[in-house]
Each structure stands twice: as C-alpha cells, then as structure tokens.
Amino acid sequence: MAEPMSQFCFRMAAIAGFAALFGLSACGPGLAPQGISDPFEKENRSTHALNLALDKNVIRPIALGATKIVPKPVVQGVSNFAGNLDLPGEVVNDVLQLRLGKAAHNTLRFAINTTVGIGGLFDPATPLGAPEKPTDFGETLAVWGVGEGEYLELPLYGPSTRRDALGKVVDIGLDPVRLLIPKNKAWIDTFAQVFAKIGDRGRYSETYDSILYDSADSYAQARLLYLEHRRHDLGQVTTDSEFEDPYAQQQ
Amino acid sequence: MRSNSKTELEVGTSQHLTRRAFGAGLVAGTGFLAFALPVRALTVEQAKALIDKAIGEVNATINSGRSEEQMFGDFERIFATYADVATIARSALGTASKTATPAQMATFTKAYQGYISRKYGRRFREFIGGKIEVTDAKPYKSYYEVVSTATLQGEAPFDLRWWVGDKSGRQLFFNIIIEGVNMLASERTEVGSILDKNGGDIDKLIAALNAV
C-alpha cells in the first residue's frame, strides 16, 4: 500500500499546480462560498464587544441626537454628497471587473449628480433612471476569483471578510477623488463619509438596534446577516440544503 | 441544471393522477409535456395568489391604525394561516428538535408562533405608508419562489422572496428571503443562541420565547 514518497510528492505538486491554475483562471462570481469560516472567532468577539460599547456609548447617542437636530434634507444631502464622491472609485472597479455597462451607468450617474445635482447634494440621476449600483474592490477581487476568506469583525467598521477588508484598504488607498483633490481638502470627503455613516445609523436605528441589542447573540446574528447579504450582492447564491428544504430533515 | 430537471420530474410525478384522469387517448410522452407545463403554471399562480393574499392582510393590518398589541394578534393569525409554522419552528430549533419530546415540540411551536409574530410585527411597523407588491413567481427546486418588492417611504425598493411549498399537504410559505438574508438561517442562529444561554434546556427556551 505504501506509495513511494517521490510519487506522493509529485501527486501533491500536481494537485497544487492545478489548484493554482484553476484559482487564477476562475472568473466571475461563480465561487459560491458555503457556511461560515470563522477561525478568529475569539478575536472577532472581543472586537465585537468593543464595537458594541462604542455604538452604545458614542455612535448611537450621536446618531439619534443628530437625527433629532439636523433636518432630514440636510442629512440626505450630505449622504448624497458622500455617495457621489464614491462614484469615481466605483467606476474604476466596474472597469476592473470588465462590467463596462455598469461603468457607463455609474459615469452617467456621476455626471448628472455632479452637475444637475449641484455637486452631488441632490440625486436627480435616480428618478432619471440611473439608480445606485454600488461596487467596491472587494467585489472586484471576487470577480477575479479571489475567495471570500475568513470572517473578520473590524474595529469601528464592523463585519467583513479577509477579502472585503483588503478591498476596503485598496478602495481607500486608490480612491481617485482622494488622489485628485488637494491634500488640504481631503477632510471634506472624510467628514461627509463619517457624517453619512452616522446618518445611516440614525435612519435605520430600529434595524441596527434589533440586531445589536435584541438578538440573543448579536455577534453571530451580525456575522450571518453580513455574509448572506454580501454574497447576495455579489450574485453568489448560497445553497444551504438545510434551509432550501426544511422538509427533508423531518423524518 | 440538475435541480431544474428534478423539479420537472417531481411536478410530472405529482401530477400523474391528474394526467391519467385527463390523458385518455394521449401518447404518454407527449402527454407529459403537454400537461406538466400548464399544471405547473397553475401552481405558480396558486403560490403567487397565496402570497398576494398574505401580503394584502399584512398591509391591511399595518394600516389599520390598531394598537401594537392588537396588531401582534393579527400578525399571529396571518402567520398561522399562510406559513408552515410547524416546519419553520422545527427548523429554528435545529438538532435540538430531535431530542425534544412531542409535548415539548407542541409547546415550543406555539410559543415560537407568538414570539415570531411579535418580533416581526414590531419591524412591520416600519412599513407603515409603504407597500409590498408581488412581481413574479417561478418554480425553484422542489417548491415555488414568489418574488415581491417592498417600497418604503424614501427608501430604495428592496427584494423580498417567499418560498412556497405543499409538502405539508397545503400550500404554505416556509421561508422569507430579504435581500439575500434567509429567515430560517437567521432564526436557527437566534433560537440556538437563546437555547445555549439557557443551558440547552428546551423548557427554559420556551419560557424565554414567551417573555420576548
């Protein structure tokens, strides 16, 4: 039964080579990840505890206070403005994904909202037939065939995966808007993005609260919601037979 | 691809009797095609009609102006009418359902029905002024997927899918998918967490559900 060592090594090398080749050639969101890979659960849970404390003591009170004080149209305006500044980076990602139709869509959206929408404060593109079609470098990596990787909960930012966390870093580092505007104006972008995030926390407070504070295990619930929603956005339909056909387990 | 052919096969088999009753004089091969498709279309319509009706009742409740307590009762009645509560409850309980006694299962299912009506009922209040509309329905695996779009005031419309099957003997929905988030999976996680917190004791889990 004993295989000669050399033959075994050759076989493993062949498998590894084939896997590498396959990994590189695999394209499109065909790789549907299954289940949850969370080897860093212990570390993730401490980050989650930190995020919960931050939300409870700082972000949530600010967000709820702000939604009471700041008029809705202002919150909406800043949110539109921040979203508009994201568009050039999204167009770059669309191109990297070879989704040229989507790239044209987002370019048109940027052109309309920057001009007619007064620098992006308004969103006339949506009623004109060019609604939001967001993307990011995490999606680009997915299209290139990079797997989802382990689940990660990032400080302040929240649920992510190894691939999406890397994508986030690239999106921030290679954002065309940040590269093009003068250094001393970059704070406007940062301010708008943070303001928009806080606005979202206030606007969807019931949803956030139900997950973060009403769940028996908010870490597990947030992890599941993030992964399922993200996979859905990337067009990766997961088929978990247990939930596909709950009748099969009954006998 | 495989699942598609499986669906066709199952629809074909389940309609065997109907086909025999109607199929006098037809060659079996052509009869299969001729009848399987219209019959399936009819069932898609039934699945769609079921969800249409359920959504209609949810919309009516949301905009009824009744108190939250009264609405919870309405939601529970709607849930019990249109959903396969026993199957959803069993799935939520996961592997623990295999060790539970029949009496525990019955009590759990009842507690779970109230719990989920209150939990989702609270969230439905955010739908006031909005609407849910069925846009499509299609066969999917061994059941039907009814697609609806929820439009809330000032929000981008979002996708709400209902899985409808008749394996319980009646056409009932057994799962809801909101923008890719699967209710059965989310419920399994939640109920599992509550069970863990109660040291795996199903009776304590039931008490906890009743207290939510």
XYZ file of C-alpha atoms in Angstrom:
463
model
C 0.000 0.000 0.000
C 2.869 2.347 0.772
C 3.287 4.835 -2.017
C 6.838 5.797 -2.941
C 7.497 9.196 -1.403
C 8.540 10.759 -4.670
C 5.352 9.701 -6.379
C 3.291 11.120 -3.500
C 5.141 14.426 -3.732
C 4.640 14.576 -7.444
C 0.955 13.985 -6.996
C 0.638 16.728 -4.385
C 2.602 19.132 -6.560
C 0.338 18.341 -9.493
C -2.755 18.965 -7.400
C -1.318 22.205 -6.023
C -0.326 23.339 -9.526
C -3.742 22.537 -10.880
C -5.417 24.327 -7.996
C -3.265 27.419 -8.531
C -4.036 27.412 -12.228
C -7.728 26.939 -11.544
C -7.673 29.664 -8.924
C -6.152 32.105 -11.364
C -8.353 31.193 -14.265
C -11.550 31.089 -12.243
C -13.503 34.182 -13.103
C -16.860 35.663 -12.247
C -18.853 35.273 -9.087
C -19.207 31.557 -9.608
C -17.427 30.568 -6.421
C -20.311 30.397 -4.026
C -18.886 30.126 -0.528
C -20.628 27.755 1.827
C -21.254 28.147 5.502
C -19.137 30.315 7.747
C -15.369 30.275 8.146
C -14.548 31.965 11.421
C -11.249 30.692 12.860
C -10.673 34.077 14.549
C -13.967 33.963 16.418
C -12.336 34.688 19.775
C -10.579 37.820 18.491
C -13.621 38.812 16.455
C -15.830 38.548 19.510
C -13.605 40.906 21.500
C -13.694 43.373 18.614
C -17.460 42.969 18.572
C -17.646 43.772 22.281
C -15.569 46.887 21.626
C -17.792 47.899 18.700
C -20.909 47.367 20.813
C -19.519 49.553 23.583
C -18.578 52.236 21.029
C -22.020 52.116 19.488
C -23.851 52.184 22.792
C -21.854 54.997 24.341
C -20.818 57.160 21.407
C -22.186 56.443 17.945
C -25.806 55.618 18.763
C -26.353 58.632 21.056
C -24.745 60.956 18.492
C -26.749 59.435 15.641
C -30.071 59.603 17.483
C -29.297 63.120 18.704
C -28.262 64.255 15.229
C -31.427 62.915 13.596
C -33.423 64.996 16.082
C -31.463 68.206 15.497
C -30.298 68.092 11.878
C -33.152 68.476 9.361
C -33.786 65.402 7.214
C -32.963 67.125 3.887
C -29.531 68.088 5.245
C -28.770 64.509 6.299
C -29.974 63.325 2.898
C -27.883 65.980 1.129
C -24.664 65.048 2.898
C -25.388 61.373 2.320
C -25.907 62.076 -1.405
C -22.703 64.116 -1.497
C -20.685 61.331 0.125
C -22.216 58.746 -2.178
C -21.394 60.862 -5.209
C -17.739 61.085 -4.170
C -17.674 57.275 -4.097
C -18.726 57.034 -7.733
C -15.341 57.599 -9.491
C -13.826 54.784 -7.452
C -16.826 52.595 -8.276
C -16.365 53.285 -11.988
C -12.731 52.165 -11.711
C -13.887 48.962 -10.032
C -16.576 48.396 -12.683
C -13.861 48.646 -15.347
C -11.564 46.292 -13.424
C -14.474 43.852 -13.308
C -14.948 44.307 -17.075
C -18.513 45.406 -16.397
C -18.448 48.232 -18.896
C -22.204 48.768 -18.950
C -22.142 49.324 -15.210
C -19.112 51.597 -15.595
C -21.044 53.719 -18.120
C -24.082 53.718 -15.821
C -22.068 54.986 -12.851
C -20.192 57.538 -15.002
C -23.510 58.915 -16.220
C -24.814 58.949 -12.671
C -21.741 60.888 -11.505
C -22.052 63.367 -14.388
C -25.739 64.047 -13.728
C -25.477 64.348 -9.957
C -22.318 66.466 -10.021
C -23.857 68.983 -12.430
C -27.653 68.983 -12.194
C -27.440 67.655 -8.634
C -25.225 70.599 -7.576
C -22.000 68.863 -6.680
C -23.808 65.700 -5.622
C -26.023 67.220 -2.929
C -29.069 66.013 -4.809
C -29.677 62.760 -6.612
C -31.616 63.544 -9.816
C -29.948 60.556 -11.503
C -32.168 58.053 -9.654
C -35.508 59.423 -10.910
C -33.877 59.841 -14.326
C -33.265 56.113 -14.489
C -29.703 55.767 -13.183
C -30.160 54.486 -9.609
C -27.393 53.471 -7.244
C -25.406 50.425 -8.358
C -22.626 50.326 -5.809
C -19.499 48.217 -6.015
C -16.079 48.071 -4.363
C -12.685 46.452 -4.671
C -13.870 43.518 -2.561
C -16.292 42.741 -5.376
C -13.524 43.220 -7.945
C -11.439 40.637 -6.086
C -14.445 38.296 -6.049
C -14.884 38.734 -9.805
C -11.189 37.952 -10.258
C -11.789 34.683 -8.445
C -10.426 35.527 -5.012
C -12.270 33.568 -2.325
C -14.145 35.214 0.498
C -11.625 34.186 3.144
C -12.211 34.158 6.876
C -14.864 36.244 8.554
C -13.459 39.316 10.288
C -15.070 41.899 12.504
C -13.105 45.131 12.138
C -12.923 47.788 14.848
C -15.424 50.594 14.189
C -16.119 49.360 10.662
C -17.856 46.141 11.689
C -18.453 42.860 9.842
C -16.144 41.989 6.943
C -14.143 39.149 5.471
C -10.466 38.822 4.689
C -11.182 39.654 1.044
C -13.533 42.556 1.781
C -11.167 44.035 4.371
C -8.351 44.021 1.808
C -10.778 45.544 -0.695
C -11.601 48.317 1.745
C -7.924 49.193 2.179
C -7.421 49.341 -1.593
C -10.600 51.394 -2.079
C -9.390 53.998 0.403
C -5.800 53.975 -0.848
C -6.637 54.184 -4.551
C -9.733 56.389 -4.404
C -9.432 58.672 -7.491
C -11.186 61.504 -5.657
C -8.619 61.429 -2.854
C -5.775 61.185 -5.317
C -7.041 64.144 -7.358
C -8.269 66.680 -4.820
C -5.740 68.814 -2.948
C -4.480 67.263 0.285
C -5.914 70.055 2.398
C -9.422 69.394 1.019
C -9.446 65.679 1.793
C -11.112 66.308 5.153
C -14.321 67.285 3.300
C -14.570 63.781 1.865
C -13.749 62.196 5.222
C -16.245 64.388 7.037
C -19.005 63.617 4.514
C -18.354 59.871 4.726
C -18.407 59.845 8.537
C -21.490 62.063 8.621
C -23.257 59.784 6.133
C -22.424 56.709 8.237
C -23.814 58.369 11.354
C -26.859 59.426 9.347
C -27.442 55.805 8.359
C -27.101 54.700 11.982
C -29.830 57.173 12.917
C -32.073 56.485 9.960
C -32.031 52.715 10.352
C -31.782 52.768 14.130
C -34.594 50.247 14.624
C -32.879 47.729 12.364
C -29.453 48.299 13.928
C -30.894 48.126 17.439
C -32.790 44.918 16.768
C -29.614 43.194 15.600
C -27.164 44.691 18.100
C -29.329 44.778 21.218
C -32.332 42.494 20.775
C -30.504 39.406 19.470
C -29.559 36.678 21.898
C -26.112 36.606 20.260
C -25.597 39.803 18.304
C -22.155 38.685 17.110
C -23.490 35.531 15.465
C -26.511 37.356 14.052
C -24.429 40.204 12.554
C -21.990 37.679 11.094
C -24.770 35.714 9.407
C -26.557 38.796 8.088
C -23.350 40.279 6.700
C -22.235 37.117 4.920
C -25.644 36.320 3.438
C -26.291 39.859 2.296
C -22.810 40.273 0.880
C -22.989 37.005 -1.042
C -26.370 38.075 -2.388
C -24.936 41.418 -3.554
C -22.072 39.628 -5.278
C -24.530 37.358 -7.059
C -23.297 34.306 -5.156
C -26.365 32.302 -4.350
C -25.542 30.000 -1.496
C -27.400 26.765 -1.429
C -27.633 25.504 2.075
C -29.777 22.427 1.667
C -30.957 22.590 5.272
C -32.771 25.841 4.604
C -33.528 25.060 0.966
C -35.686 22.161 2.005
C -36.524 22.051 5.704
C -38.933 19.195 4.978
C -36.075 16.834 4.144
C -34.924 16.667 7.793
C -38.271 15.857 9.242
C -38.465 12.120 9.108
C -29.349 22.465 -14.082
C -29.827 19.284 -12.152
C -32.339 20.874 -9.835
C -34.420 22.044 -12.776
C -34.819 18.611 -14.171
C -35.616 17.381 -10.685
C -38.401 19.928 -10.371
C -39.851 18.914 -13.687
C -39.662 15.301 -12.700
C -41.406 15.917 -9.399
C -44.097 18.077 -10.915
C -44.574 15.400 -13.527
C -44.864 12.653 -10.945
C -47.141 14.541 -8.610
C -49.473 15.253 -11.493
C -49.518 11.644 -12.506
C -53.103 11.036 -11.375
C -54.438 14.216 -12.905
C -52.686 13.327 -16.089
C -54.200 9.875 -16.102
C -57.641 11.286 -15.498
C -57.281 13.760 -18.323
C -54.926 11.860 -20.513
C -57.207 9.410 -22.311
C -56.086 8.985 -25.890
C -52.822 10.825 -25.374
C -49.475 9.258 -26.015
C -47.707 9.137 -22.676
C -44.626 11.015 -23.892
C -46.446 13.996 -25.328
C -48.956 13.918 -22.524
C -46.167 14.506 -20.046
C -45.036 17.683 -21.759
C -48.481 18.928 -22.631
C -49.766 18.621 -19.109
C -46.743 19.181 -16.909
C -46.258 22.748 -18.116
C -49.802 24.130 -17.785
C -50.223 22.353 -14.452
C -47.033 23.902 -13.154
C -48.135 27.331 -14.384
C -51.358 26.898 -12.457
C -49.461 26.041 -9.297
C -47.200 29.062 -9.748
C -50.395 31.090 -9.888
C -51.595 29.438 -6.685
C -48.307 30.188 -4.929
C -48.464 33.772 -6.128
C -52.101 34.087 -5.052
C -51.249 32.771 -1.580
C -48.537 35.383 -1.038
C -50.674 38.097 -2.631
C -53.375 37.318 -0.103
C -50.964 37.151 2.844
C -49.364 40.471 1.851
C -52.804 42.005 1.430
C -53.679 41.055 5.010
C -50.314 42.301 6.335
C -50.788 45.629 4.515
C -54.340 45.941 5.880
C -53.106 45.247 9.424
C -50.221 47.710 9.171
C -52.503 50.490 8.010
C -55.424 49.563 10.294
C -54.429 52.050 12.957
C -54.932 49.384 15.619
C -52.777 49.219 18.746
C -49.485 47.318 18.687
C -50.927 44.612 20.959
C -53.871 44.081 18.606
C -51.586 44.057 15.570
C -49.465 41.296 17.144
C -52.602 39.184 17.387
C -53.427 39.900 13.747
C -49.913 39.043 12.621
C -50.005 35.790 14.559
C -53.266 34.822 12.881
C -51.841 35.702 9.413
C -48.649 33.770 10.154
C -50.598 30.707 11.306
C -52.815 30.861 8.209
C -50.194 31.284 5.483
C -46.961 29.878 6.918
C -45.963 26.321 7.738
C -45.353 27.203 11.370
C -44.530 23.658 12.498
C -41.790 23.300 9.873
C -40.327 26.769 10.491
C -40.309 26.145 14.263
C -38.663 22.740 13.837
C -36.009 24.226 11.573
C -35.351 27.084 14.008
C -34.818 24.629 16.844
C -32.297 22.695 14.746
C -30.796 19.490 16.106
C -32.465 20.022 19.494
C -35.787 19.189 17.820
C -34.590 15.591 17.579
C -34.272 15.213 21.365
C -37.387 17.207 22.275
C -40.458 15.256 23.402
C -43.632 15.597 21.304
C -45.197 17.627 24.132
C -42.182 19.955 24.195
C -42.353 20.331 20.422
C -46.025 21.291 20.599
C -45.427 23.866 23.357
C -42.333 25.170 21.612
C -44.160 25.573 18.292
C -46.944 27.532 19.954
C -44.500 29.761 21.862
C -42.449 30.266 18.719
C -45.513 31.295 16.709
C -46.275 34.074 19.194
C -42.621 35.064 19.501
C -42.061 35.443 15.769
C -45.322 37.352 15.318
C -44.258 39.869 17.949
C -40.674 40.091 16.701
C -41.533 40.601 13.035
C -44.673 42.549 13.912
C -42.511 45.196 15.564
C -40.460 45.501 12.392
C -43.546 45.647 10.167
C -44.451 48.954 11.790
C -41.584 50.454 9.785
C -43.629 49.548 6.705
C -46.411 51.988 7.568
C -47.048 54.114 4.488
C -45.095 51.698 2.331
C -46.246 48.734 0.320
C -45.213 45.253 -0.713
C -46.143 44.006 -4.163
C -45.752 40.589 -5.744
C -43.850 40.959 -9.004
C -43.013 37.415 -10.063
C -43.296 33.754 -9.170
C -41.373 30.792 -10.514
C -40.664 27.154 -9.776
C -37.458 26.785 -7.784
C -36.043 23.435 -6.676
C -38.970 21.434 -5.380
C -41.089 24.480 -4.484
C -42.015 27.926 -5.733
C -40.334 31.236 -5.229
C -42.644 34.221 -5.105
C -40.775 37.489 -5.659
C -42.075 40.708 -4.171
C -40.758 44.234 -3.948
C -41.079 46.286 -0.786
C -41.214 50.028 -1.250
C -40.814 52.058 1.906
C -41.144 55.795 2.049
C -37.956 57.497 0.934
C -36.046 54.241 0.510
C -34.746 52.316 -2.460
C -37.095 49.384 -3.123
C -35.857 46.050 -1.840
C -36.304 42.461 -2.723
C -38.446 40.097 -0.636
C -38.794 36.456 -1.657
C -41.196 33.853 -0.307
C -40.667 30.124 -0.643
C -43.939 28.304 -1.004
C -44.307 24.546 -0.891
C -47.060 21.999 -0.435
C -45.148 19.240 1.319
C -47.206 19.855 4.443
C -50.299 18.921 2.443
C -51.275 22.555 1.907
C -49.669 25.407 0.024
C -47.857 27.413 2.692
C -44.728 29.542 2.790
C -41.810 28.226 4.824
C -39.076 30.796 4.288
C -38.656 34.508 3.540
C -35.509 35.884 1.903
C -34.891 39.599 2.412
C -32.141 40.872 0.110
C -30.435 37.513 0.331
C -30.900 37.120 4.078
C -32.594 33.845 4.828
C -35.143 33.867 7.658
C -34.697 30.176 8.524
C -30.925 30.582 8.872
C -31.305 33.727 10.947
C -33.901 32.053 13.176
C -31.731 28.949 13.632
C -28.903 31.209 14.840
C -31.156 33.188 17.170
C -33.074 30.277 18.696
C -29.807 28.324 19.009
C -28.272 31.246 20.911
C -31.237 31.506 23.288
C -31.085 27.746 23.842
C -27.343 27.962 24.609
C -27.956 30.771 27.072
C -30.418 28.501 28.846
C -28.011 25.607 29.074
C -29.744 23.645 26.313
C -32.954 23.356 28.346
C -35.910 23.434 25.932
C -38.439 24.304 28.652
C -36.372 27.340 29.630
C -36.089 28.265 25.940
C -39.895 28.166 25.671
C -40.221 30.426 28.727
C -37.662 32.825 27.211
C -39.568 32.990 23.918
C -42.810 33.710 25.746
C -41.085 36.565 27.582
C -39.908 38.328 24.384
